[in-house]
Coordinates of C-alpha atoms and ligand atoms in Angstrom, one line a residue:
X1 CA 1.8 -36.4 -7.1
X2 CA 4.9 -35.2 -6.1
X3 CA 5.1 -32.9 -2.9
X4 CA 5.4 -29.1 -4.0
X5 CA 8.3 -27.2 -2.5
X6 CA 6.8 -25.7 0.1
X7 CA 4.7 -28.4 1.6
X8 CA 4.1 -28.3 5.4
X9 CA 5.2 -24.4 5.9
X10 CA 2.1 -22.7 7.0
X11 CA 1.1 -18.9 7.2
X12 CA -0.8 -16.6 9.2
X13 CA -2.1 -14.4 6.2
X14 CA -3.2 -10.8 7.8
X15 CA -2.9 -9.3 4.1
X16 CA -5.1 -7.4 2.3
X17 CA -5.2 -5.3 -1.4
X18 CA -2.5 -5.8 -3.6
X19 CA 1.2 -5.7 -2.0
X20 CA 0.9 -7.9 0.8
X21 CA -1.8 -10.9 -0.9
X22 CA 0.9 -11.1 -3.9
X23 CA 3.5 -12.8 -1.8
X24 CA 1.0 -15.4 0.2
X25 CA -0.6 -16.3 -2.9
X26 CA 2.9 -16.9 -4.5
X27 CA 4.0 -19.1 -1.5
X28 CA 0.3 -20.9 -1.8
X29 CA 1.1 -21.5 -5.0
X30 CA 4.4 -22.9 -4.1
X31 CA 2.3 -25.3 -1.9
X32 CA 2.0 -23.4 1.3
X33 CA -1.0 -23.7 3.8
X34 CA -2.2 -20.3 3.5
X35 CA -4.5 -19.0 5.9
X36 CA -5.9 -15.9 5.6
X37 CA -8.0 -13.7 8.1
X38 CA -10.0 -11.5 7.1
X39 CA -12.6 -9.1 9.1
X40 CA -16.0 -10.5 9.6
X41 CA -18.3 -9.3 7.1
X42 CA -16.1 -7.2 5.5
X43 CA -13.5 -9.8 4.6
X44 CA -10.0 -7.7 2.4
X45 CA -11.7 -4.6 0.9
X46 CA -11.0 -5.2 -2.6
X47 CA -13.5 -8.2 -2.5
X48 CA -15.8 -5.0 -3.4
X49 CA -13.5 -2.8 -5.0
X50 CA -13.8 -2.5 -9.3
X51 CA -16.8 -5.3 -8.8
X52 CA -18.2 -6.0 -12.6
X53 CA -20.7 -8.5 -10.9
X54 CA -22.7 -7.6 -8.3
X55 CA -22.6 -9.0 -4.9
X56 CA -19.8 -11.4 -6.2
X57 CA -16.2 -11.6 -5.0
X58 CA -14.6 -8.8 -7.7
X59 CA -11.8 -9.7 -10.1
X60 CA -9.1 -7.5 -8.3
X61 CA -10.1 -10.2 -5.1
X62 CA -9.9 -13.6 -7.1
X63 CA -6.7 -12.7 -8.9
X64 CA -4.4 -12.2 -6.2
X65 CA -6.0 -14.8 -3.8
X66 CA -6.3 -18.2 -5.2
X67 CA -5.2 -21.2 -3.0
X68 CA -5.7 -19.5 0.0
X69 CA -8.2 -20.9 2.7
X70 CA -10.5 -17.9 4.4
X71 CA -11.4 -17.6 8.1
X72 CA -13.3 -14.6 9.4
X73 CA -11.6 -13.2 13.2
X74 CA -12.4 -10.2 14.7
X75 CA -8.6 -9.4 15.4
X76 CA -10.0 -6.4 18.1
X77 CA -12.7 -9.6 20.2
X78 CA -11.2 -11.4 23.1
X79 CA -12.2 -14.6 21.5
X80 CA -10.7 -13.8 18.8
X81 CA -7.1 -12.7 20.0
X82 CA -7.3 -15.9 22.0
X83 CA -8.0 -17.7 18.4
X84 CA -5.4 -15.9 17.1
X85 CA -2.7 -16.4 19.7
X86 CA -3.4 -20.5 18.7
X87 CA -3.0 -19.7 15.3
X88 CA 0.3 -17.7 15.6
X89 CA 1.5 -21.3 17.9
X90 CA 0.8 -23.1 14.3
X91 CA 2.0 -21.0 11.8
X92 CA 5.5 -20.9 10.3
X93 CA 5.0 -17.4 9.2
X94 CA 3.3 -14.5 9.5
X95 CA 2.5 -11.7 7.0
X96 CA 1.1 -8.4 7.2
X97 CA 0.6 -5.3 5.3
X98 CA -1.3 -3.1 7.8
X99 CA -0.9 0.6 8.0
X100 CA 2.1 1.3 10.4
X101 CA 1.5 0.3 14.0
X102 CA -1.8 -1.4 13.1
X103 CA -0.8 -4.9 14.0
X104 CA 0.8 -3.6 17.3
X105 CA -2.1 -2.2 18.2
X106 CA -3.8 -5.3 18.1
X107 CA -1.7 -6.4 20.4
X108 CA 0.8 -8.5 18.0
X109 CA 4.0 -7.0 18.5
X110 CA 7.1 -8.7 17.0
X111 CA 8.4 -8.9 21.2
X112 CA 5.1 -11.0 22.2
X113 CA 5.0 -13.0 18.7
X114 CA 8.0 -14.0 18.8
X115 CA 8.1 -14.7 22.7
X116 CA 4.8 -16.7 22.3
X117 CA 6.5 -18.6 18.8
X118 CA 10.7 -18.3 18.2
X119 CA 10.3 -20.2 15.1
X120 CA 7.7 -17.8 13.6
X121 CA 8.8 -15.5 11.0
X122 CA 7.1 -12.4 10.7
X123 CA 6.8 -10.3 7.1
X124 CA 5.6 -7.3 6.8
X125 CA 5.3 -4.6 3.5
X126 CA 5.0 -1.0 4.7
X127 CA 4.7 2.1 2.4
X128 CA 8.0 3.5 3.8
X129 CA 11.1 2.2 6.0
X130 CA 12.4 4.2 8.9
X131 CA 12.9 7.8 8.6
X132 CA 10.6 10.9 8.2
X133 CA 7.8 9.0 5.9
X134 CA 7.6 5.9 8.3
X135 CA 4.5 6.7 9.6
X136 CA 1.9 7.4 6.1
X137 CA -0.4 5.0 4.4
X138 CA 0.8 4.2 0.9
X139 CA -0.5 2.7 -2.0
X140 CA 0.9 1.9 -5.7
X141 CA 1.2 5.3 -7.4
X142 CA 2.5 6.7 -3.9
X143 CA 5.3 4.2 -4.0
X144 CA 6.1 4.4 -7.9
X145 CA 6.5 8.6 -7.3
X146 CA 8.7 7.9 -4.0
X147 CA 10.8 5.4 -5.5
X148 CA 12.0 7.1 -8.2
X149 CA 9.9 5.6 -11.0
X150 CA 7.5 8.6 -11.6
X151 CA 10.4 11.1 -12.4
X152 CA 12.1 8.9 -14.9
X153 CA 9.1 7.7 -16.6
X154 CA 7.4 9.6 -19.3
X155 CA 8.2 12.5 -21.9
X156 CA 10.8 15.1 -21.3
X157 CA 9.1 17.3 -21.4
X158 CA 5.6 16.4 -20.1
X159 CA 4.5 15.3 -16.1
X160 CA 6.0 12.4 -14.6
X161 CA 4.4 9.4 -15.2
X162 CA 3.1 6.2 -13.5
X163 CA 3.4 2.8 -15.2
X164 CA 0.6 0.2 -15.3
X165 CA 3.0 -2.4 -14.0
X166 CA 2.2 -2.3 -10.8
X167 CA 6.2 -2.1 -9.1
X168 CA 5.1 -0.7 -5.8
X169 CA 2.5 -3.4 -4.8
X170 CA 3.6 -6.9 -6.9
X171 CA 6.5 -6.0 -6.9
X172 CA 7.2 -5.7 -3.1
X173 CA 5.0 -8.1 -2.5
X174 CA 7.8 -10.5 -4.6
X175 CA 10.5 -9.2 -2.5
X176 CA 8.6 -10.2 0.4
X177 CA 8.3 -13.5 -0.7
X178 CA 12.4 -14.0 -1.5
X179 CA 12.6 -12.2 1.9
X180 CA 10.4 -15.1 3.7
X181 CA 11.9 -18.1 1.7
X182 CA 15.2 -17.3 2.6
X183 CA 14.0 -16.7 6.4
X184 CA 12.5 -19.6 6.1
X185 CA 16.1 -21.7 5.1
X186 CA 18.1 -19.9 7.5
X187 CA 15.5 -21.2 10.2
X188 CA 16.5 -24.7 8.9
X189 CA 20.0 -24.2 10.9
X190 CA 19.3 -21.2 13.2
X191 CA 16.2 -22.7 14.4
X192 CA 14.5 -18.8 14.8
X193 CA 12.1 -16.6 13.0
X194 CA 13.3 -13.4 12.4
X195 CA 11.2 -10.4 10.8
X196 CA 11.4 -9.6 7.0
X197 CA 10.4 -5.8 6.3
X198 CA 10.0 -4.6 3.0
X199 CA 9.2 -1.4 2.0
X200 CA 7.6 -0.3 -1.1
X201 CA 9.9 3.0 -1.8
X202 CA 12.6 0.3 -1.8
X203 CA 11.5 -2.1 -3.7
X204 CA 10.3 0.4 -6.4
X205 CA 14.0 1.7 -5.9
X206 CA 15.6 -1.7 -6.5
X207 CA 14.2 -2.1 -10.0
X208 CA 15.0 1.7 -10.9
X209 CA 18.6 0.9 -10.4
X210 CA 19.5 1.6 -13.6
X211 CA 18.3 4.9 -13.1
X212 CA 20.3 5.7 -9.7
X213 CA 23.2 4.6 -12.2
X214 CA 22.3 7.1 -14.9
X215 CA 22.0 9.7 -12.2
X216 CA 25.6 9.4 -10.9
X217 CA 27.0 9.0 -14.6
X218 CA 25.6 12.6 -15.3
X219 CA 28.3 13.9 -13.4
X220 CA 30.7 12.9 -16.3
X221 CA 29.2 14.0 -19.0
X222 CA 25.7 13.7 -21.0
X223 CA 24.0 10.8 -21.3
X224 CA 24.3 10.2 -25.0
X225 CA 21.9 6.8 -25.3
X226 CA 19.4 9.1 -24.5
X227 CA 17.0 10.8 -27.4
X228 CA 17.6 13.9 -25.8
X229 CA 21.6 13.9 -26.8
X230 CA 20.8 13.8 -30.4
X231 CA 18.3 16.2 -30.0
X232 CA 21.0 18.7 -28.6
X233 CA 18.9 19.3 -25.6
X234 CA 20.9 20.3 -22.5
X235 CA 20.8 17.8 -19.5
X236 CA 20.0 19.0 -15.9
X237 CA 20.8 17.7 -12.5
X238 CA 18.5 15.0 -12.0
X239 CA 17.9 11.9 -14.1
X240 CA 15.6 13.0 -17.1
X241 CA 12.5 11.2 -18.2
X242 CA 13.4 8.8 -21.3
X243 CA 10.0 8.2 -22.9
X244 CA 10.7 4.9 -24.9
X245 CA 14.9 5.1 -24.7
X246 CA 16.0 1.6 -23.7
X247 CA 17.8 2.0 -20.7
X248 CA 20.4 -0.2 -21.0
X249 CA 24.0 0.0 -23.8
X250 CA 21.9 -0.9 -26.7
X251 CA 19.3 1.7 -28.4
X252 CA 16.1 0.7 -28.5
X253 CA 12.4 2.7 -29.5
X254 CA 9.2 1.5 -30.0
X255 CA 8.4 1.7 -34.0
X256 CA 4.9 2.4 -35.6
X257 CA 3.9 -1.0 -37.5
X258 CA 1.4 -1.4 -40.2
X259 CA -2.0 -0.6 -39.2
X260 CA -0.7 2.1 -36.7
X261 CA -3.6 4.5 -37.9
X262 CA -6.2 2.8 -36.4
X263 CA -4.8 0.1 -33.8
X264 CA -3.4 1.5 -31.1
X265 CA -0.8 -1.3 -30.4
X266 CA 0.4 -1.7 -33.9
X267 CA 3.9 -1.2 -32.5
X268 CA 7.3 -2.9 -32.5
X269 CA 10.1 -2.5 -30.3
X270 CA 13.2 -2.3 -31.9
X271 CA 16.9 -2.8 -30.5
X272 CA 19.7 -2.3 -32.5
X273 CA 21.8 -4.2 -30.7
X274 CA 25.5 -3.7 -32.4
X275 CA 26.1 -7.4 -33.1
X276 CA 23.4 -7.1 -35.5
X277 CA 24.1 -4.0 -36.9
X278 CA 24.8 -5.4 -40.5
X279 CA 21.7 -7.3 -41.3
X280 CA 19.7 -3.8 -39.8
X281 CA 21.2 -1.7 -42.3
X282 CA 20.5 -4.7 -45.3
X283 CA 17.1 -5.1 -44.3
X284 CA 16.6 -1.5 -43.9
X285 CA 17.8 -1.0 -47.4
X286 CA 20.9 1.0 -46.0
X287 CA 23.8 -1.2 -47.0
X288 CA 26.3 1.7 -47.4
X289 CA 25.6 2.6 -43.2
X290 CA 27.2 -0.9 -42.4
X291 CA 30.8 0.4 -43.4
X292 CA 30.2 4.5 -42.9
X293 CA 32.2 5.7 -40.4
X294 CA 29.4 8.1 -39.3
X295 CA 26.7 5.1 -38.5
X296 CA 29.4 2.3 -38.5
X297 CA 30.2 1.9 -34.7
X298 CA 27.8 2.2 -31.4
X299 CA 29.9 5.7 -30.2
X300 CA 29.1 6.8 -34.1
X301 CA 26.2 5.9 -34.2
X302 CA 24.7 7.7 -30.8
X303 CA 23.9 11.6 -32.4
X304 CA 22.3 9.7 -35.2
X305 CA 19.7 7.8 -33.3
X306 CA 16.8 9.9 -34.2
X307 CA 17.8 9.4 -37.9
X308 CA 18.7 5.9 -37.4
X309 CA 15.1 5.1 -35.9
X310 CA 13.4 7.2 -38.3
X311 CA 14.9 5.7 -41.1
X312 CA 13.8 2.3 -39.3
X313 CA 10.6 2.9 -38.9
X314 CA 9.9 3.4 -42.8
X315 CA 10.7 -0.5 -42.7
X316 CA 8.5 -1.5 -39.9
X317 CA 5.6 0.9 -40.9
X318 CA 5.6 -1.4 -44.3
X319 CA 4.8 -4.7 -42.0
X320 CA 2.5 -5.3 -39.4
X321 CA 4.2 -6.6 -35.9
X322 CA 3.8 -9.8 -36.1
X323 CA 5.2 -10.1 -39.8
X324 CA 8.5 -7.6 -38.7
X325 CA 9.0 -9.8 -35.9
X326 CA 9.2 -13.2 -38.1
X327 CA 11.7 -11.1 -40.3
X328 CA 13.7 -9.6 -38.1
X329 CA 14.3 -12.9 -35.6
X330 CA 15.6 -14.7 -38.4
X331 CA 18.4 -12.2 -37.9
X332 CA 18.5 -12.3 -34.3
X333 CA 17.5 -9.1 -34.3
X334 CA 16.2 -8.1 -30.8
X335 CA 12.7 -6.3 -31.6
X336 CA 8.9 -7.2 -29.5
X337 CA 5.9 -6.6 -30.3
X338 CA 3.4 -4.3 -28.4
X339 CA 0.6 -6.7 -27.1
X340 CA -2.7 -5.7 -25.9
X341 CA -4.3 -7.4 -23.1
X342 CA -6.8 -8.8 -25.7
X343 CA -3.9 -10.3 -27.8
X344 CA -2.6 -11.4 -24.4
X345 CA -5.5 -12.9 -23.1
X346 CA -5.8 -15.3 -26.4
X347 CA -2.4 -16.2 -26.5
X348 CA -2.0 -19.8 -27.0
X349 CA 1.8 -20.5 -25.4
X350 CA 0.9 -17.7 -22.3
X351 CA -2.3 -21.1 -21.8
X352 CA 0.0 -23.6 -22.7
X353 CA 2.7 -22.7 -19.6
X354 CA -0.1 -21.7 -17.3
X355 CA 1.1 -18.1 -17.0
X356 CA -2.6 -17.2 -18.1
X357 CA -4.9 -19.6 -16.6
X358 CA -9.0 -20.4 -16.6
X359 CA -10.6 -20.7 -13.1
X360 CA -13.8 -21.4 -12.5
X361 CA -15.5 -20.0 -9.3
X362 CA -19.2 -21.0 -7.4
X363 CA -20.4 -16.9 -7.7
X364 CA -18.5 -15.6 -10.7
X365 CA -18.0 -18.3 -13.2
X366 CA -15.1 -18.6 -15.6
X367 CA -12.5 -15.7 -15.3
X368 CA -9.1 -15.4 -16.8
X369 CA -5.9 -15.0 -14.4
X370 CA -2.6 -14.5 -14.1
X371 CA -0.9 -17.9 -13.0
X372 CA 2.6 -18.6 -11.4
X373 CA 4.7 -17.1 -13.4
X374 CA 8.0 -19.2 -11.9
X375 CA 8.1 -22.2 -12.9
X376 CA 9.9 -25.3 -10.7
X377 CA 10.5 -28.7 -12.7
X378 CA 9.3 -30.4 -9.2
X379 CA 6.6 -28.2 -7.8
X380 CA 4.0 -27.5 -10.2
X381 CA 1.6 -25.2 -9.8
X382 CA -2.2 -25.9 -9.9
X383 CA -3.9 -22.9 -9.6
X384 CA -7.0 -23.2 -7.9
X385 CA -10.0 -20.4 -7.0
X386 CA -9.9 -17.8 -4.0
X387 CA -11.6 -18.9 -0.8
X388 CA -15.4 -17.0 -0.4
X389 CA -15.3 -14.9 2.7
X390 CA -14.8 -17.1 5.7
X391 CA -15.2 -20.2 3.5
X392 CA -12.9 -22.1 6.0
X393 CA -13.5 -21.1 9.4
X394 CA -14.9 -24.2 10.9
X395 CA -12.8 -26.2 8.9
X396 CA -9.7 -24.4 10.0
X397 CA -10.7 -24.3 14.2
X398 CA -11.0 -28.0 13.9
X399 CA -8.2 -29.7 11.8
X400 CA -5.9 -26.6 12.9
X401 CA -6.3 -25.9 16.6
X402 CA -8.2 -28.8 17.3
X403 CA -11.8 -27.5 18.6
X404 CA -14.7 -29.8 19.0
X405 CA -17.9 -28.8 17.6
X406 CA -19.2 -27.2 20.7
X407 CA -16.0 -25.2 21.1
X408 CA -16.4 -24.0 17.4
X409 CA -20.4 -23.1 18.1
X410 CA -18.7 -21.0 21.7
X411 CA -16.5 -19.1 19.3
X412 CA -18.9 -18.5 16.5
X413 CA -21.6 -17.6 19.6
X414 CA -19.2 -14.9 20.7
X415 CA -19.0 -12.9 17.5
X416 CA -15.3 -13.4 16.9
X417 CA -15.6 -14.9 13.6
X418 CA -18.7 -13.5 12.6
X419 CA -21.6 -15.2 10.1
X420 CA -20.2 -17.3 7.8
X421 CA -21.7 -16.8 4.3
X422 CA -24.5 -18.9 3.0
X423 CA -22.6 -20.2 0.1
X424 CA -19.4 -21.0 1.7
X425 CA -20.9 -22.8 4.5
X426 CA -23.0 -25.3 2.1
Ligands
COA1 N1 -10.7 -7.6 12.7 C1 -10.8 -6.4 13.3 N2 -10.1 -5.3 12.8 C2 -9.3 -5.5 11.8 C3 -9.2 -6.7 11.1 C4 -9.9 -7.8 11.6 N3 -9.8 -9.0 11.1 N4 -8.3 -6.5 10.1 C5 -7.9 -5.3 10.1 N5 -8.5 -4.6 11.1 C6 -8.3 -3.2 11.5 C7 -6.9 -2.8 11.8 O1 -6.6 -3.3 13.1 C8 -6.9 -1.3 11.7 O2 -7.4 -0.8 12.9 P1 -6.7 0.4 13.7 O3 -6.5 1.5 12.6 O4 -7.8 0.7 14.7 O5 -5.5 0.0 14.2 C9 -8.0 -1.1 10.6 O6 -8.6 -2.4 10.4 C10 -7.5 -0.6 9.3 O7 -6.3 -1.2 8.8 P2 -5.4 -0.4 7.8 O8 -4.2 -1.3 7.4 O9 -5.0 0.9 8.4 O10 -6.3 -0.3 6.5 P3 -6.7 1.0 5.6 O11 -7.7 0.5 4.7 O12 -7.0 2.2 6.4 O13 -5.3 1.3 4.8 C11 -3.5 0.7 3.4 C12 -5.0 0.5 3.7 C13 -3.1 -0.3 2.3 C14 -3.2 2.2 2.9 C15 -2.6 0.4 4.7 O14 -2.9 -0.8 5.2 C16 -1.1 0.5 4.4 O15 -0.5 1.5 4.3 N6 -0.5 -0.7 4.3 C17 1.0 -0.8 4.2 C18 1.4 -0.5 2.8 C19 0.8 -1.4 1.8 O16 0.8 -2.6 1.8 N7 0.2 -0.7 0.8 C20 -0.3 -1.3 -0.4 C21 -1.5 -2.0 -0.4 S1 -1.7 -2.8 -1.9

C-alpha cells in the first residue's frame, strides 16, 4: 500500500473536546502517528459527555478521535513530566487546546519545549488571541457570537443566532491543521519548529469575511441583495442579519417544496443566478420577465426579489426537492436541496467517497461517522476506530521511548499513567 502523506511525522496530542481533536484526527487520518494523552481515569471529557450508551466511550468521543493511539500520563506526577519530556524528544509536533496558561503551568512552556526539541512544532487553539479577552475559556457558541457569526445570522428582526455548523471548534481546529502542515514544510529547509496559534474569534472571523465586506460597503449605500432592500426597510450601522439571503452577487432563498406541511426539510434552495435567468422565467411560466425591463437585468431585478421568489416558490411548492432539483439541473440552474441528517446518513454517494463512514468499535458497536472529507489521489484514507482510554500506554513506553518491561511496571507503579482499562489492556 502506498505510504500516506504524512507518514513518519509524529504528534504529541494534549487535545481534548472538539477544536483541538479535529486537527490531530485530520493529520491521523493523513497518516500521522497520533498520540494522544489523556488524564488517567478521566481520559478527554467528552468520552462521557451526550453518552447514549452507558459506560461506553460516547459518540461526541469516537467521532472526532479515530486513528489516534491513547496513553494515560498524569501531566502534574514527576514520572509523568519525565515521560513526557521523552515524548516531546520524539514528536514532530505538539498540539494543545488547554485553557490559557494551562500547559505553562505544567511546566511546558514554548522556551523549555523548544530548548529541549528545535525541531518540534508547537500548535495550539485558544478561545481568544492577545488583547483584552486573552485570558477566558471559550467554547463553540462563545466563538461563533465573538467572531461575528451570531450578529449576521438569523432574522432581522429576531436574536442573533448560532449555526449548527460548528465554525468556532472544526473549524479552527482546520486552520490549525493548514497552520501545522505548512510548519511542518517550512521545517523541511529551516530545520526549526516554530509555534502555530490559532484563535477561535479568528477563525470564526475568516469565514465571515463576506460579512466584514458587507459592513464596509454600507458606507455607500444600502445593501440591495439583501431582502430587507425590497422590503424598504432602512439599514443601520452594523451588518444586519440576512436570514436565508445568499451572501454572495447572485440571489438566492430557500423555497418551500412539496410536502412542506408536514416535513420539515421539504425545502430547496434556489439561486437565480443571472446566466440562467431565461430558462427561470420559462420554467416558472413567466416568459414575458425574460425581456421586461423591470425583471430583465440583475440591478432590475434587485427591489423585485420578494416578488421574484414568491412567484418562484409557486413552482417549487408543485414538486417535491428531489423532483425540482432533476428539473432545474437540466438548466444549470443552481438550486440544493435541504437534507436532513437522516437523508444524509442513507446517502449512497456520501458511502461511496467515505465522507460518511461505518466503524465498528469493541464497547459500542457499529456507529456512523463523518470521514475525511479531503480527499488525496495518493493518501487514502482508512478510517479506523478511536483508541479506549489508555488503550496504548505500554505499547507506546516500549516501541516509542524504549522501556523494558520492568521500566513500564516502575512507571505504571508510580501512578503516572494510571490503571489501564480492562478492555483495552486484553
Ligand atoms: N494530567 C493532569 N492534569 C491534566 C491533564 C493530565 N493528563 N490534562 C489536563 N490536565 C489539567 C490541566 O493542566 C488543567 O489544570 P490547571 O487548571 O491546574 O492548570 C486542567 O486539567 C483543566 O484544563 P482546562 O483546559 O482548563 O480544561 P477545562 O475543562 O476547565 O476547560 C476549555 C475546557 C475547552 C474551556 C478550555 O480548555 C479552553 O478554553 N481551551 C481553549 C479553547 C478551546 O479549544 N475551546 C474549544 C474546545 S472544543
Amino acid at each position: 500500500m502506498a505510504e500516506k502523506a504524512l507518514e513518519g511525522v509524529r504528534i504529541l496530542d494534549f487535545t481534548h473536546v472538539q477544536s483541538g481533536p479535529t486537527c490531530t484526527q485530520l493529520l491521523a487520518w493523513f497518516g500521522a502517528d497520533v498520540i494522544k494523552v489523556e488524564r488517567p481515569g478521566a481520559g478527554d471529557a467528552t468520552r462521557q459527555q451526550l453518552q447514549d450508551i452507558p459506560d461506553v466511550d460516547s459518540l461526541y468521543f469516537t467521532m472526532l478521535n479515530h486513528n489516534k493511539r491513547s496513553i494515560t500520563i498524569d501531566t502534574k506526577n514527576p514520572k509523568g513530566k519525565e515521560v513526557l519530556w521523552r515524548l516531546v524528544k520524539e514528536c514532530d509536533v505538539l498540539v494543545e487546546n488547554f485553557a490559557p496558561g494551562a500547559l505553562a503551568r505544567m511546566g511546558f512552556s514554548w522556551e523549555k519545549l523548544h530548548e529541549a526539541n528545535p525541531k518540534l512544532i508547537v500548535a495550539s487553539v485558544k478561545g481568544f488571541g492577545p488583547g483584552r479577552y486573552q485570558d477566558c475559556k471559550v467554547y463553540e457558541n462563545v466563538a461563533q457570537c465573538a467572531g461575528g457569526s451570531a450578529s449576521t445570522t438569523g432574522w432581522r428582526d429576531d436574536l442573533p443566532m448560532v449555526t449548527g455548523a460548528q465554525i468556532g471548534d472544526s473549524g479552527t481546529g482546520l486552520h490549525l491543521a493548514l497552520g501545522i502542515v505548512t510548519a511542518l514544510y517550512h521545517r523541511t529547509h529551516s530545520g526549526e519548529g516554530q509555534r502555530v496559534d490559532c484563535a477561535m474569534q479568528d477563525g470564526v472571523l475568516n469565514l465571515c469575511r463576506v460579512k466584514l465586506r458587507d459592513q464596509q460597503r454600507l458606507a455607500h449605500g444600502p445593501l440591495k441583495e439583501y431582502s430587507q432592500f425590497g422590503e424598504g426597510i432602512a439599514f443601520g450601522d452594523a451588518t444586519p442579519r440576512a436570514g436565508n439571503d445568499s451572501g454572495g452577487g447572485q440571489p438566492g432563498r430557500i423555497l418551500k417544496c412539496k410536502g412542506w406541511e408536514h416535513d420539515p426539510n421539504a425545502y430547496i434552495y434556489f439561486i437565480t443566478q443571472a446566466a440562467v435567468w431565461e430558462p427561470i422565467c420559462d420554467i416558472i411560466g413567466e416568459p414575458g420577465w425574460k425581456t421586461d425591463p423591470g425583471y430583465a437585468t440583475p440591478k432590475a431585478r434587485l427591489p423585485h426579489l420578494n416578488e421574484i421568489f414568491t412567484r418562484i416558490e409557486a413552482w417549487t411548492m408543485k414538486h417535491d426537492k428531489f423532483e425540482a432539483m432533476d428539473i432545474l439541473n437540466e438548466y444549470d440552474i443552481p438550486c440544493g436541496p435541504i437534507l436532513s441528517m437522516k437523508e444524509i446518513a442513507e446517502d449512497e454517494s456520501l458511502r461511496a467517497t467515505g465522507t460518511v463512514v461505518e466503524v465498528d468499535h469493541p464497547t459500542r458497536g457499529k456507529y456512523l461517522s463523518v470521514g475525511n472529507p479531503i480527499k488525496l489521489s495518493n493518501s487514502k484514507t482508512e478510517v479506523t476506530r478511536s483508541p479506549l482510554l489508555g488503550e496504548h500506554t505500554a505499547e507506546i513506553l516500549k516501541d516509542v521511548l524504549g522501556y523494558n518491561d520492568n521500566e513500564v511496571a516502575e512507571i505504571e507503579n508510580s501512578g503516572a499513567v494510571g490503571q489501564v482499562s480492562k478492555l483495552a489492556a486484553e
